[in-house]
Amino acid sequence: MSAAGLAPAALLGAVVGIAVPRIARRFGSAPSRPGPRRGGWLSPVVAAVVFAGLVGARGDDPALPVLLAVAAVGLVLAVVDLACLRLPDPLVAVAGMLALGGLTGAALLAGTPGRLGGALVGAAVSGAAHVLLALLPGSRLGFGDVKLAAVLGLPLGWLGRDALLAGLLLPHLLHGVLVLGLLAARKVRRDTLLPLGPALLAGVWLATLLP
């Protein structure tokens, strides 16, 4: 897609990004950290990149509006998790309903019921894999992360096996690299709790950009 075609997507993303910090503050109270206010100016830039990337990579997919809607909720979840180390169930539920309802509609309209089956398999596989990770001794994976991973498995499964595998691996690779970098820079300690939600969302976004 041409740069001119991506401009409206980036503009829409920027508009969504302006609203993200305000929405996130409604879910972001925590006694140990400030609400999600710092770095709010980055939201329009990040959202513009996210939306433009999805349109550029999946512009011909009938589920593109679903991917954009889930991405919009995901941006709010990422901001809240960064500020408060939690993924609010209402937001995860909204993302899940948008994904399941939207993909069902897209499958019916496109006449591709098999892709809906793939989406459901993706959710089951992603959810089960993260349940196992959460149950490992010493795991810091929360069940908010598990629920989000299951939701994100829906669009990954819709896009196919390669996207699903990449979406399962990339978040943990990104998170691991970030943790190692922060440890090397002595910004965190080994027992410091860090949010996984943003890495889950970023890794899944990157997976959707794969051909």
Coordinates of C-alpha atoms in Angstrom, one line a residue:
M1 CA 0.0 0.0 0.0
S2 CA 1.2 3.5 -0.8
A3 CA 2.3 6.0 1.7
A4 CA -0.8 8.1 0.7
G5 CA -3.0 5.1 1.5
L6 CA -1.4 4.7 5.0
A7 CA -1.9 8.3 5.9
P8 CA -5.6 8.0 6.8
A9 CA -4.8 5.0 8.9
A10 CA -2.1 6.8 10.8
L11 CA -4.4 9.8 11.3
L12 CA -7.1 7.5 12.7
G13 CA -4.6 5.9 15.0
A14 CA -3.4 9.3 16.2
V15 CA -6.9 10.3 17.0
V16 CA -7.5 7.0 19.0
G17 CA -4.1 7.6 20.7
I18 CA -5.2 11.0 22.0
A19 CA -8.1 9.3 23.8
V20 CA -6.0 6.4 25.2
P21 CA -4.5 8.1 28.3
R22 CA -7.8 9.6 29.4
I23 CA -9.6 6.2 29.1
A24 CA -6.6 4.4 30.8
R25 CA -6.8 6.7 33.8
R26 CA -10.3 5.4 34.6
F27 CA -8.7 2.0 35.1
G28 CA -5.3 3.0 36.4
S29 CA -5.5 3.8 40.1
A30 CA -2.9 1.9 42.2
P31 CA -1.5 2.8 45.6
S32 CA 2.1 2.1 44.7
R33 CA 2.3 3.9 41.3
P34 CA 0.9 7.0 39.8
G35 CA -2.0 6.7 37.3
P36 CA -1.1 6.3 33.6
R37 CA -0.2 9.9 33.0
R38 CA 3.5 10.0 32.2
G39 CA 4.4 9.6 28.6
G40 CA 0.8 10.2 27.5
W41 CA 2.1 12.3 24.6
L42 CA 3.5 9.1 23.1
S43 CA 0.1 7.5 22.7
P44 CA -0.9 9.2 19.5
V45 CA 2.5 8.4 17.9
V46 CA 2.4 4.7 19.0
A47 CA -1.2 4.4 17.9
A48 CA -0.5 5.9 14.5
V49 CA 2.3 3.4 13.9
V50 CA 0.1 0.5 15.1
F51 CA -2.8 1.4 12.9
A52 CA -0.7 2.2 9.8
G53 CA 1.2 -1.1 10.3
L54 CA -2.0 -3.1 10.4
V55 CA -3.5 -1.4 7.4
G56 CA -0.3 -1.8 5.4
A57 CA 0.1 -5.5 6.2
R58 CA -3.6 -6.6 6.4
G59 CA -5.4 -4.0 4.3
D60 CA -7.1 -6.7 2.1
D61 CA -8.2 -8.9 5.1
P62 CA -11.9 -8.8 5.8
A63 CA -11.1 -8.8 9.5
L64 CA -9.1 -5.5 9.3
P65 CA -11.7 -3.5 11.3
V66 CA -11.6 -6.1 14.0
L67 CA -7.8 -6.0 14.2
L68 CA -8.0 -2.2 14.5
A69 CA -10.6 -2.3 17.2
V70 CA -8.7 -4.9 19.2
A71 CA -5.6 -2.8 18.8
A72 CA -7.3 0.3 20.2
V73 CA -8.4 -1.6 23.3
G74 CA -4.9 -3.1 23.5
L75 CA -3.3 0.3 23.6
V76 CA -5.4 1.2 26.7
L77 CA -4.5 -2.1 28.3
A78 CA -0.8 -1.5 27.7
V79 CA -0.9 1.9 29.3
V80 CA -2.7 0.6 32.3
D81 CA -0.4 -2.4 32.8
L82 CA 2.7 -0.2 32.5
A83 CA 1.3 2.1 35.2
C84 CA -0.4 -0.4 37.5
L85 CA 0.8 -3.9 36.8
R86 CA -2.7 -5.2 36.0
L87 CA -4.9 -5.9 33.1
P88 CA -8.5 -5.0 34.1
D89 CA -11.0 -7.7 33.3
P90 CA -13.5 -5.4 31.8
L91 CA -11.1 -4.2 29.2
V92 CA -9.9 -7.7 28.4
A93 CA -13.5 -8.7 28.1
V94 CA -14.2 -5.9 25.7
A95 CA -11.3 -7.0 23.5
G96 CA -12.5 -10.5 23.6
M97 CA -16.1 -9.6 22.6
L98 CA -14.8 -7.4 19.8
A99 CA -12.5 -10.1 18.5
L100 CA -15.0 -13.0 18.7
G101 CA -18.0 -11.0 17.5
G102 CA -16.1 -9.2 14.7
L103 CA -14.3 -12.3 13.4
T104 CA -17.6 -14.2 13.4
G105 CA -19.1 -11.5 11.3
A106 CA -16.1 -11.3 9.0
A107 CA -16.2 -15.1 8.5
L108 CA -19.9 -15.1 7.6
L109 CA -19.6 -12.1 5.3
A110 CA -16.6 -13.5 3.5
G111 CA -17.9 -17.1 3.4
T112 CA -14.9 -18.5 5.2
P113 CA -16.2 -20.3 8.3
G114 CA -12.9 -22.3 8.4
R115 CA -11.1 -19.1 9.4
L116 CA -13.4 -18.7 12.4
G117 CA -12.5 -22.2 13.5
G118 CA -8.9 -21.3 13.2
A119 CA -9.5 -18.3 15.4
L120 CA -11.1 -20.5 18.1
V121 CA -8.2 -22.9 17.9
G122 CA -5.8 -20.1 18.2
A123 CA -7.5 -18.8 21.4
A124 CA -7.4 -22.3 22.9
V125 CA -3.8 -22.9 22.0
S126 CA -2.6 -19.5 23.3
G127 CA -4.7 -19.7 26.4
A128 CA -3.5 -23.2 27.3
A129 CA 0.1 -22.4 26.6
H130 CA 0.0 -19.5 28.9
V131 CA -1.8 -21.4 31.6
L132 CA 1.1 -23.9 31.6
L133 CA 3.6 -21.0 31.8
A134 CA 1.7 -19.5 34.7
L135 CA 1.7 -22.8 36.6
L136 CA 5.5 -23.3 36.3
P137 CA 7.4 -23.0 39.6
G138 CA 8.6 -19.4 40.1
S139 CA 6.5 -18.1 37.2
R140 CA 5.5 -14.5 37.5
L141 CA 2.9 -14.8 34.7
G142 CA -0.5 -13.5 36.1
F143 CA -3.8 -14.8 35.0
G144 CA -4.6 -11.4 33.6
D145 CA -1.8 -12.1 31.1
V146 CA -3.3 -15.6 30.5
K147 CA -6.7 -14.2 29.7
L148 CA -5.3 -11.5 27.4
A149 CA -3.2 -14.2 25.6
A150 CA -6.3 -16.2 25.0
V151 CA -8.1 -13.2 23.6
L152 CA -5.1 -12.4 21.3
G153 CA -5.1 -16.0 20.1
L154 CA -8.3 -15.2 18.3
P155 CA -6.9 -12.9 15.6
L156 CA -3.7 -14.9 15.5
G157 CA -5.6 -18.1 14.8
W158 CA -7.6 -16.2 12.1
L159 CA -4.4 -15.2 10.4
G160 CA -3.0 -18.8 10.3
R161 CA -0.5 -21.1 11.9
D162 CA 2.6 -19.0 11.2
A163 CA 1.1 -15.9 12.8
L164 CA 0.0 -18.0 15.8
L165 CA 3.4 -19.4 16.3
A166 CA 5.1 -16.0 15.9
G167 CA 2.5 -14.5 18.3
L168 CA 3.3 -17.1 20.9
L169 CA 7.0 -16.6 20.7
L170 CA 7.7 -13.0 20.0
P171 CA 6.1 -11.5 23.2
H172 CA 8.3 -13.6 25.4
L173 CA 11.4 -12.8 23.3
L174 CA 10.7 -9.1 23.5
H175 CA 10.1 -9.3 27.2
G176 CA 13.2 -11.3 27.8
V177 CA 15.4 -8.9 25.9
L178 CA 13.8 -6.0 27.8
V179 CA 14.4 -7.6 31.1
L180 CA 18.0 -8.4 30.3
G181 CA 18.6 -4.8 29.1
L182 CA 17.1 -3.3 32.3
L183 CA 19.1 -5.7 34.5
A184 CA 22.3 -4.8 32.7
A185 CA 21.6 -1.1 33.1
R186 CA 20.7 -1.7 36.8
K187 CA 17.3 -0.2 36.3
V188 CA 15.6 -3.2 37.9
R189 CA 16.5 -6.0 40.3
R190 CA 15.8 -9.7 39.8
D191 CA 12.8 -9.6 42.0
T192 CA 11.3 -6.5 40.3
L193 CA 7.8 -7.1 38.9
L194 CA 7.5 -6.0 35.3
P195 CA 4.3 -5.9 33.2
L196 CA 4.0 -8.5 30.4
G197 CA 0.9 -7.1 28.8
P198 CA 2.7 -4.6 26.6
A199 CA 5.1 -7.3 25.4
L200 CA 2.1 -9.6 24.6
L201 CA 0.4 -6.9 22.6
A202 CA 3.6 -5.7 20.8
G203 CA 4.6 -9.3 19.9
V204 CA 1.1 -10.1 18.5
W205 CA 1.1 -6.8 16.5
L206 CA 4.5 -7.8 15.0
A207 CA 3.1 -11.2 14.2
T208 CA 0.3 -9.7 12.3
L209 CA 2.7 -7.8 10.1
L210 CA 4.4 -11.0 8.9
P211 CA 3.6 -12.0 5.3

